[in-house]
Coordinates of C-alpha atoms and ligand atoms in Angstrom, one line a residue:
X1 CA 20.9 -17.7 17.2
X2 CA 19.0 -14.8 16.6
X3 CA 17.4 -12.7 19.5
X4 CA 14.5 -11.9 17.2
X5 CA 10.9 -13.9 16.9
X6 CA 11.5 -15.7 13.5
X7 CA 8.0 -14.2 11.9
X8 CA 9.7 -13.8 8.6
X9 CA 12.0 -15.9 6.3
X10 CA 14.8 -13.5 6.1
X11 CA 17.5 -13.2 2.7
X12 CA 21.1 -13.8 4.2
X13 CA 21.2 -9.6 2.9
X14 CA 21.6 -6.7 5.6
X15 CA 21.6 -3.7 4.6
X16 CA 23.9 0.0 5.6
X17 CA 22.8 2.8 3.9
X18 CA 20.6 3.8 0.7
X19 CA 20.5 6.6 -1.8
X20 CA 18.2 7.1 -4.1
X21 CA 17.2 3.6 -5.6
X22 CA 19.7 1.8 -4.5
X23 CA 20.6 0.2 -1.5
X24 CA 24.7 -0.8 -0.2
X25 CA 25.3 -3.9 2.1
X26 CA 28.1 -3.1 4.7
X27 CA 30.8 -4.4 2.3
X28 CA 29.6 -2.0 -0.7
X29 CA 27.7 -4.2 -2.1
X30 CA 25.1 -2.3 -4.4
X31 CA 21.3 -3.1 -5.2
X32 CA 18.4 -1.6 -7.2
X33 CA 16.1 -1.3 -4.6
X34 CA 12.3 -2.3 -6.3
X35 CA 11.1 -3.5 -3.2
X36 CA 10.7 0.0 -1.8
X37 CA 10.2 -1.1 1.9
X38 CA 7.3 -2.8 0.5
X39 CA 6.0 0.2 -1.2
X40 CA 7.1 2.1 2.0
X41 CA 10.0 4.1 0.6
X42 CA 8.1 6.0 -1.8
X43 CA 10.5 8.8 -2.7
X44 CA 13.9 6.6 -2.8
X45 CA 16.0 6.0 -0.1
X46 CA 17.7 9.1 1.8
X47 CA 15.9 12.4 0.1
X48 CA 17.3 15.3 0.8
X49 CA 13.9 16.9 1.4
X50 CA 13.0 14.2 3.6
X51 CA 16.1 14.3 5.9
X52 CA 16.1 18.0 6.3
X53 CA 12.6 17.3 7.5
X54 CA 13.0 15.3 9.9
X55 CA 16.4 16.3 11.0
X56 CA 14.8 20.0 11.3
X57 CA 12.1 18.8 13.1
X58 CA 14.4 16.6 15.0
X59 CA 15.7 19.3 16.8
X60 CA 12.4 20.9 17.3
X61 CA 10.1 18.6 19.0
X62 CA 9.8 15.0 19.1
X63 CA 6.7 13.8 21.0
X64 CA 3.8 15.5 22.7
X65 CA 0.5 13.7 23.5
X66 CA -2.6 14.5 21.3
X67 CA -4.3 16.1 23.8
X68 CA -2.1 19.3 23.0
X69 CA -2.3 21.0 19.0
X70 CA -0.1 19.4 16.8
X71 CA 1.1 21.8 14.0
X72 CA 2.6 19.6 11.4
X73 CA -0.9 17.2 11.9
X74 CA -3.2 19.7 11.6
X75 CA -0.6 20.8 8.4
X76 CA -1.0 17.1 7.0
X77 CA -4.8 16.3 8.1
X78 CA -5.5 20.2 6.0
X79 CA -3.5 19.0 2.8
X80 CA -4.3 15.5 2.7
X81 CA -8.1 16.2 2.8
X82 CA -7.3 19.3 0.2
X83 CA -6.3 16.4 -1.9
X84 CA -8.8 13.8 -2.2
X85 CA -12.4 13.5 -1.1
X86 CA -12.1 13.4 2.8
X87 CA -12.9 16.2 4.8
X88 CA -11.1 14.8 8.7
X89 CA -8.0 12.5 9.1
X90 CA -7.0 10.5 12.0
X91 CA -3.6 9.7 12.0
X92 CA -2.1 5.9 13.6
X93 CA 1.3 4.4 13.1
X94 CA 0.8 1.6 10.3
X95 CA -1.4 0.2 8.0
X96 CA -3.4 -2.2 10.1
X97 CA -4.2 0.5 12.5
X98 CA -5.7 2.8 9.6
X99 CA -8.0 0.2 8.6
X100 CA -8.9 -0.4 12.0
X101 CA -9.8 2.8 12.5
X102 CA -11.9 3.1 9.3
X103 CA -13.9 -0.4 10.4
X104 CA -14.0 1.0 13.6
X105 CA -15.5 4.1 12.2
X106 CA -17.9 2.7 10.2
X107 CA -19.3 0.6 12.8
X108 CA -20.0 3.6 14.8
X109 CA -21.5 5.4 12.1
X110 CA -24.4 2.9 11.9
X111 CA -24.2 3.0 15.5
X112 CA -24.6 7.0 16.2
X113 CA -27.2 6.5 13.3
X114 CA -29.2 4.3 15.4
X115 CA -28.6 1.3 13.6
X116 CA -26.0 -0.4 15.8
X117 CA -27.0 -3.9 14.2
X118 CA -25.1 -3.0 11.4
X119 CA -21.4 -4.2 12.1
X120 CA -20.7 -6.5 9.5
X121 CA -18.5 -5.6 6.6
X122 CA -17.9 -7.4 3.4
X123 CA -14.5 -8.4 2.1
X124 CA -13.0 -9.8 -0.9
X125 CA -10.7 -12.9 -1.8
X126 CA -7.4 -12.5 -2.2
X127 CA -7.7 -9.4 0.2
X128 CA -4.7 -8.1 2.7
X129 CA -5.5 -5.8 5.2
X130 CA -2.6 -5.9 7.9
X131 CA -2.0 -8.5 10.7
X132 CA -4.1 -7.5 13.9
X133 CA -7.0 -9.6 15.2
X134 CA -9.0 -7.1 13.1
X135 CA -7.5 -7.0 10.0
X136 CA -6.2 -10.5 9.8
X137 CA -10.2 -11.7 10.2
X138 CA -10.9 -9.0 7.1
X139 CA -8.2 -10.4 5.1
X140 CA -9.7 -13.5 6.0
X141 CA -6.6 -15.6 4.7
X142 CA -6.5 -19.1 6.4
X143 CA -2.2 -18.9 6.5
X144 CA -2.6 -15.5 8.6
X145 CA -5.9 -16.7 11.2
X146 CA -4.6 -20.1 11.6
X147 CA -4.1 -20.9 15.1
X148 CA -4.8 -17.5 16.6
X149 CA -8.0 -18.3 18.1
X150 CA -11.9 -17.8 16.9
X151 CA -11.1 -14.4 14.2
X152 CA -12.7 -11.3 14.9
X153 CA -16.7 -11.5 13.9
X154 CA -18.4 -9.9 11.3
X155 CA -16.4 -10.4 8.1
X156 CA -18.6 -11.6 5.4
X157 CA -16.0 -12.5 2.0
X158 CA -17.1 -12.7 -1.3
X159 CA -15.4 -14.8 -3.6
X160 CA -15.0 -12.9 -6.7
X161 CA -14.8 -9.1 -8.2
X162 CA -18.7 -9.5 -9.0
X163 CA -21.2 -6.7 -8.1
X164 CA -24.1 -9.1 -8.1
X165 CA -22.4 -11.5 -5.6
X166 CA -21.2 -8.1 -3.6
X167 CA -25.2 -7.8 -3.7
X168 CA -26.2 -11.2 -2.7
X169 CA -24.3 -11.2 0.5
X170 CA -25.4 -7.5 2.0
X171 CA -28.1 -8.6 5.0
X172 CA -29.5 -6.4 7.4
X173 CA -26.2 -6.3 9.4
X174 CA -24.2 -4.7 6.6
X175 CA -22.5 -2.0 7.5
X176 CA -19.4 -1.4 5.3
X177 CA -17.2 -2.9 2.1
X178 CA -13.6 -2.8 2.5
X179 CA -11.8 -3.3 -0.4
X180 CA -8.0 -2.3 -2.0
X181 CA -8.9 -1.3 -5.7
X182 CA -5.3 -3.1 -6.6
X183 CA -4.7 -5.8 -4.0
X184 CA -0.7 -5.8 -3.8
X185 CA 0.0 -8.5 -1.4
X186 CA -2.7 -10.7 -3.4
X187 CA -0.8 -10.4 -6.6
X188 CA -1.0 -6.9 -7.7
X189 CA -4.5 -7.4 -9.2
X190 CA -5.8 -4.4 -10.9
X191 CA -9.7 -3.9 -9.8
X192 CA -11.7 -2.9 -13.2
X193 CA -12.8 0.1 -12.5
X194 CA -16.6 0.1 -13.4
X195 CA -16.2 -2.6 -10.6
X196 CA -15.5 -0.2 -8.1
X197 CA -17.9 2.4 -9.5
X198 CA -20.3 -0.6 -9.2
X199 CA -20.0 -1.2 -5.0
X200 CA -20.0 2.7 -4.9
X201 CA -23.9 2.4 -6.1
X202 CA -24.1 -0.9 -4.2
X203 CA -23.1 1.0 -0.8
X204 CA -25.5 4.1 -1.8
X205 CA -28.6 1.6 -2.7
X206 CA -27.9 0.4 0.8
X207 CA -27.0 3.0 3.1
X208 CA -24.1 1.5 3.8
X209 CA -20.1 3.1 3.9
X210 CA -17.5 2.1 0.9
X211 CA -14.0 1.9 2.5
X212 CA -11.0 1.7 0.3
X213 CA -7.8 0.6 1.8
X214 CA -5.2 2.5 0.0
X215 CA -2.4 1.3 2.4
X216 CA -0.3 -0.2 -0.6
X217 CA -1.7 1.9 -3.8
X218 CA -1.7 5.0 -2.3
X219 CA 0.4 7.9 -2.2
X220 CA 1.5 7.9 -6.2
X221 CA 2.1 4.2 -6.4
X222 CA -0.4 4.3 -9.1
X223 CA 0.3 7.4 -10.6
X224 CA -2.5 9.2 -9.0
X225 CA -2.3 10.1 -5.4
X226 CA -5.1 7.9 -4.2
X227 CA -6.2 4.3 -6.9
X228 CA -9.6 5.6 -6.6
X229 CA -9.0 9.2 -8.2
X230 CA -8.2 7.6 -12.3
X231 CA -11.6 5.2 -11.9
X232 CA -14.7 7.7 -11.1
X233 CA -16.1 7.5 -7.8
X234 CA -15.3 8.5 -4.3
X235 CA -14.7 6.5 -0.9
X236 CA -16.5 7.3 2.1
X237 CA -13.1 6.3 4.5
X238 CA -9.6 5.7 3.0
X239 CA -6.7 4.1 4.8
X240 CA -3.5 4.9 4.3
X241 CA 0.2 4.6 5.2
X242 CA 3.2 3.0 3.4
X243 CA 3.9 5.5 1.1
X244 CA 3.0 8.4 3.4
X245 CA 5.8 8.3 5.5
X246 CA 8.4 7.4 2.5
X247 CA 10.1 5.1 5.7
X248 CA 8.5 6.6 8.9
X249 CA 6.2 4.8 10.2
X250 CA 2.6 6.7 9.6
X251 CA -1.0 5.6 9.1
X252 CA -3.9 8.0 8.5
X253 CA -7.6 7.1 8.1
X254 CA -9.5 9.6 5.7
X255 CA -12.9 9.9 5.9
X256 CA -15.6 12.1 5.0
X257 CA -17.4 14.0 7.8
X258 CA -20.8 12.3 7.7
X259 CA -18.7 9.0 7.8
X260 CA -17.1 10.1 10.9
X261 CA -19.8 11.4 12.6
X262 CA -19.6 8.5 15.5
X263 CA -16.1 9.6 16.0
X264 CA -16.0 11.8 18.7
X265 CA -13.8 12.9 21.7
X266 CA -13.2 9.8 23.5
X267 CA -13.6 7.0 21.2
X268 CA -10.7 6.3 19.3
X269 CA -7.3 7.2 20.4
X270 CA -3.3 6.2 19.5
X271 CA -0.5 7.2 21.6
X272 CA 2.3 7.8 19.0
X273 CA -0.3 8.8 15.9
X274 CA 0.6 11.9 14.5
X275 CA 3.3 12.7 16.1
X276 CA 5.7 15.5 15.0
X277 CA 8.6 13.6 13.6
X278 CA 5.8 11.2 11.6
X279 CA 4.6 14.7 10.4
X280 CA 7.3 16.4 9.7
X281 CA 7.8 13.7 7.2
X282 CA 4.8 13.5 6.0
X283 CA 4.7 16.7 4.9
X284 CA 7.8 16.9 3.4
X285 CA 6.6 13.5 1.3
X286 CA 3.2 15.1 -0.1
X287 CA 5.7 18.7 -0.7
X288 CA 7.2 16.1 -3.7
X289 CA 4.3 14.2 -4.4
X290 CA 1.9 17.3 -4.9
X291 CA 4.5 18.9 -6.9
X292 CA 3.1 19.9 -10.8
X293 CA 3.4 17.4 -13.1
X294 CA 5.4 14.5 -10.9
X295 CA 2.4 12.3 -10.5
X296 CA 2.0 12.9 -14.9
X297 CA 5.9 11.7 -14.6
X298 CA 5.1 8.6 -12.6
X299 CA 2.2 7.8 -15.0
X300 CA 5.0 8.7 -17.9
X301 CA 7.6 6.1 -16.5
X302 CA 5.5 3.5 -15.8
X303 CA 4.1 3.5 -19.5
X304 CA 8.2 3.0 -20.1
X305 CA 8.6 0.5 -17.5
X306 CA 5.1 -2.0 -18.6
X307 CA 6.5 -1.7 -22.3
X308 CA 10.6 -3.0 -21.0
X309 CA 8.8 -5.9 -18.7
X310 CA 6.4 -6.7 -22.0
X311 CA 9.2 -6.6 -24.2
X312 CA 11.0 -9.2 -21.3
X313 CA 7.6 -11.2 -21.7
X314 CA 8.3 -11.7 -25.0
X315 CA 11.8 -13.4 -24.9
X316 CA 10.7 -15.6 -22.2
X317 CA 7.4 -16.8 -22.6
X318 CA 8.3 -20.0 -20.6
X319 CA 9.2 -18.1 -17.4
X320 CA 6.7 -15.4 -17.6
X321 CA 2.8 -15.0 -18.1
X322 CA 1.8 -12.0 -17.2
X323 CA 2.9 -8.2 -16.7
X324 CA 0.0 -6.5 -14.8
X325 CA -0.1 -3.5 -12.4
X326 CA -0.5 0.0 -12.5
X327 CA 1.7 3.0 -11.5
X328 CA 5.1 2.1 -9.9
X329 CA 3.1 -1.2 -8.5
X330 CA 3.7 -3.8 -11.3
X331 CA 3.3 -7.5 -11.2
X332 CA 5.3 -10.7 -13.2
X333 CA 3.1 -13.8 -13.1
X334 CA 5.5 -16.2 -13.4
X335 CA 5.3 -20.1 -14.2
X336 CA 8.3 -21.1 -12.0
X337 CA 8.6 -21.5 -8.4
X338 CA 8.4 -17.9 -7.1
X339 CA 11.3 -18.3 -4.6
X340 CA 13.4 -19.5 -7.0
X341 CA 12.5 -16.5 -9.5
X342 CA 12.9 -13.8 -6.7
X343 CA 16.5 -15.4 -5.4
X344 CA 17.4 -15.1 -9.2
X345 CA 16.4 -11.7 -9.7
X346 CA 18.2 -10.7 -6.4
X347 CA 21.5 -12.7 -7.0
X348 CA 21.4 -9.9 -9.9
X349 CA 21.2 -7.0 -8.0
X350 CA 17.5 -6.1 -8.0
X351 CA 15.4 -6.3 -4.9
X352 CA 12.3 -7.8 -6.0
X353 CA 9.0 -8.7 -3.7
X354 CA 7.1 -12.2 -3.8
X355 CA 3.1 -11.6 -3.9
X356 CA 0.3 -14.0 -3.9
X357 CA -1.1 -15.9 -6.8
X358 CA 2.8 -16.3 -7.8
X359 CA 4.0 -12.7 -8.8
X360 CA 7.2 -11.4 -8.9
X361 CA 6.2 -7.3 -7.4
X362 CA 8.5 -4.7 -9.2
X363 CA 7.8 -1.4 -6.5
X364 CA 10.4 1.1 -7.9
X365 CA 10.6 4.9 -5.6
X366 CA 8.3 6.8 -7.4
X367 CA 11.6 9.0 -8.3
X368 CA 13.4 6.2 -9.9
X369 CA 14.6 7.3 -13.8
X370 CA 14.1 5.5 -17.2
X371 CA 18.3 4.8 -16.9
X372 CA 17.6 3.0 -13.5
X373 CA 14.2 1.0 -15.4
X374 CA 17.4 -0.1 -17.9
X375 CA 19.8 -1.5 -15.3
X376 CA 16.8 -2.9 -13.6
X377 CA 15.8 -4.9 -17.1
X378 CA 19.3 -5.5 -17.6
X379 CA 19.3 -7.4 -14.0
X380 CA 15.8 -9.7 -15.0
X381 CA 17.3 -10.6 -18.4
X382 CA 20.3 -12.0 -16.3
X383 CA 17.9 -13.7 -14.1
X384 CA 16.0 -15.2 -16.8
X385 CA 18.5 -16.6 -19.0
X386 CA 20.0 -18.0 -15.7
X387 CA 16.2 -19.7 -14.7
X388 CA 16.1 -20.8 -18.5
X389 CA 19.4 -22.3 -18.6
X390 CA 18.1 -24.1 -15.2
X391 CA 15.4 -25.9 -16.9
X392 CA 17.0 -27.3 -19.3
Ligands
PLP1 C1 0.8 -3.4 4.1 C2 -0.7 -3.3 4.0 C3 -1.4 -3.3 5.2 C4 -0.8 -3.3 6.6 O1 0.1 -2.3 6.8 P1 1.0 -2.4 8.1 O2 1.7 -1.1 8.1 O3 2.0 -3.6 7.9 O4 0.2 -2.6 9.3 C5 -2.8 -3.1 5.1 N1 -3.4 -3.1 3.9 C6 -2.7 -3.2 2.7 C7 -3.4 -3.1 1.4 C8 -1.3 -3.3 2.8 O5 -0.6 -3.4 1.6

C-alpha cells in the first residue's frame, strides 16, 4: 500500500528522466510528453538554460527570508512588470496562492479606499482557481467544496460568458471579477475576446478591480506571454505560476500600483515566495520566452498543430467534435468516455490530460517542433483507429 494520501487517480506510469518533449520510464520506456506537468513544464523537460540556472544558483544561495533583498526577485518582479501591464509583483509558491493573493488584494483595495463593504467577487461557471478554502469557494465546483465545510463567503458565480448577466449580479458589495480568459481545467474554453473587453468596462463603470487568473494560459501557452495581451484590454491583478517556473514551483501575483495600494508592509506574507532557486529559474524561463520572435514561433506551430488535430477531426468524426484552444493549450471534445480516450492515447505513447466538459488537453513545451507535432498525430491516429475498432 502506498504511504501517500490517495487525492489523485494515478496511471500505473512512473517516470525517470525527461529531455526535451519526451519523457523515459525507468525501463526506457519513451513518451511524448503533452501533458507538460499540467502546463507546468513550459520549456520541455531538462533545458539546458534552465539547469545551468538553477544549478548555478544552486551553489550560490538557496533560501534567505524576505525580509533581506532578493536579487533574482527584484530581477523577475523588474522584467515581469517590463512585460505586461503591472507595475509590482508578489511572488508565492503555486497557483492557488497567486490568486489568493490577488483576492486578497482586491479586497483591501476597497478596504484602504474606505469601502471595506466591498468583498465580494464574481466568478464564472466552469471556473478553476486552485484548491485552498479560497480558491476552491471561487471555483465554486460542487466535486472540489463537497464535504469541506461552509466554502469561503463572498463568491457570487454567473452562469454564463454574458456581460449583461456579469451586470445583473454586481451589488454594492462588489469588489472584484476573477476570471481565466481560457479556462483549462474547464475544457480549454476560449473566452471571446470582446467578452473580456466587455467586464473591463463593466469593472470601470463600477469601480471595481478585473482580475485575470493566468495560472494556466500564461507564460506563452497562448502564444502571447499573458491571454489578455492578443484581446485588447488590461487586468488590474494577474496571477500566475505554472509556466513561470517551467517545473519549479513559483506563483507571482501582478498587479498594478493603484490595485495594490492596500498592500503594504505587514499584510501579506509567504515564507518560501520568491526565493532564489524559484528565481533563478524564473529568470532563466522569461530569458527564452522574451527572446525575438519565439512567442511569433509558438503562434507559428500552433497554426500547424490546429490544422493536424482538424485534419484528425475529419477522419474520425465519430470519436471527435471539436478541436478548440489557443497557443500550445488545445482542446479534443470528444464523444467517448474520456478515460477511455486518454488511456488510448497514452497506451500510444503521448501523454495526454483529461479536462472538464469531456476534452482530451493536448499542452505541448512551448519548444516542441513540427517533427514532434507528427509523431504526436501519428500516436492519436493509433489511438483512434484502436477506439473505432472498439465500437464496433
Ligand atoms: C492550476 C491552476 C490553478 C492552481 O494552481 P496550483 O499551482 O495547483 O495551486 C489556479 N488557476 C488555474 C487557472 C489553474 O490552471
Amino acid at each position: 500500500m502506498s504511504a501517500i494520501l490517495p487525492t489523485y487517480a494515478r496511471y500505473e506510469l512512473m517516470f525517470d528522466h525527461g529531455k526535451g518533449s519526451y519523457v523515459f520510464t525507468r525501463d526506457g520506456k519513451r513518451y511524448l510528453d503533452f501533458s507538460g506537468g499540467v502546463a507546468v513544464n513550459s520549456l520541455g523537460h531538462a533545458h539546458p538554460h534552465l539547469v545551468n540556472a538553477l544549478k548555478e544558483q544552486a551553489d550560490k544561495l538557496w533560501h534567505v527570508s524576505n525580509l533581506y533583498q532578493i536579487e533574482g526577485q527584484e530581477r523577475l518582479a523588474h522584467r515581469l512588470t517590463q512585460a505586461s501591464f503591472a507595475d509590482v509583483v508578489f511572488f508565492g509558491n503555486s497557483g492557488a496562492e497567486a490568486v489568493e493573493c490577488a483576492i486578497k488584494m482586491a479586497r483591501k483595495y476597497h478596504a484602504a479606499s474606505g469601502a471595506p463593504e466591498r468583498y465580494r467577487v464574481i466568478t464564472f461557471e466552469s471556473a478553476f482557481h486552485g484548491r485552498t478554502l479560497a480558491t476552491i469557494a471561487a471555483g465554486g465546483q460542487e466535486k472540489h467544496l463537497e464535504g469541506f465545510g461552509p466554502a469561503v463567503e463572498g463568491f457570487d458565480k454567473v452562469a454564463g460568458f454574458d456581460a449583461d448577466l456579469v451586470r445583473a449580479a454586481i451589488g454594492p458589495q462588489t469588489a472584484a471579477i476573477l476570471i481565466e480568459p481560457v479556462q483549462g481545467e474547464g475544457g480549454v474554453r476560449v473566452l471571446e475576446p470582446t467578452f473580456l473587453k466587455s467586464l473591463r468596462q463593466i469593472a470601470d463603470d463600477h469601480g471595481i478591480l478585473l482580475i485575470l487568473d493566468e495560472v494556466q494560459s500564461g507564460i506563452g501557452r497562448t502564444g502571447y506571454l499573458y491571454a489578455y495581451q492578443n484581446a485588447g484590454f488590461e487586468p488590474d491583478i494577474l496571477a500566475s505560476a505554472k509556466g513561470l517556473g517551467g517545473g519549479f514551483p513559483i506563483g507571482a501575483c501582478l498587479a498594478t500600483r493603484e490595485a495594490a495600494i492596500g498592500m503594504t508592509a505587514g499584510t501579506h506574507g509567504s515564507t518560501f515566495g520568491g526565493n532564489p532557486l524559484a528565481m533563478a529559474v524564473g529568470n532563466a524561463v522569461l530569458d527564452v520566452v522574451l527572446e525575438d520572435g519565439f512567442l511569433e514561433d509558438v503562434r507559428h506551430k500552433s497554426l500547424i498543430l490546429k490544422q493536424k488535430l482538424a485534419a484528425l477531426g475529419d477522419e474520425f468524426p465519430e470519436i471527435i467534435e471539436q478541436i478548440r484552444g489557443e497557443g500550445f493549450l488545445i482542446g479534443i471534445k470528444v464523444k467517448l468516455p474520456l478515460g477511455e480516450v486518454i488511456g488510448g492515447i497514452i497506451n500510444e505513447g503521448l501523454l495526454a490530460v483529461p479536462a472538464g466538459d469531456n476534452v482530451v488537453r493536448l499542452l505541448p513545451p512551448l519548444t516542441a517542433s513540427v517533427q514532434e507535432f507528427d509523431e504526436a498525430l501519428q500516436c492519436l491516429h493509433r489511438a483512434m483507429v484502436g477506439l473505432s475498432l472498439k465500437q464496433d
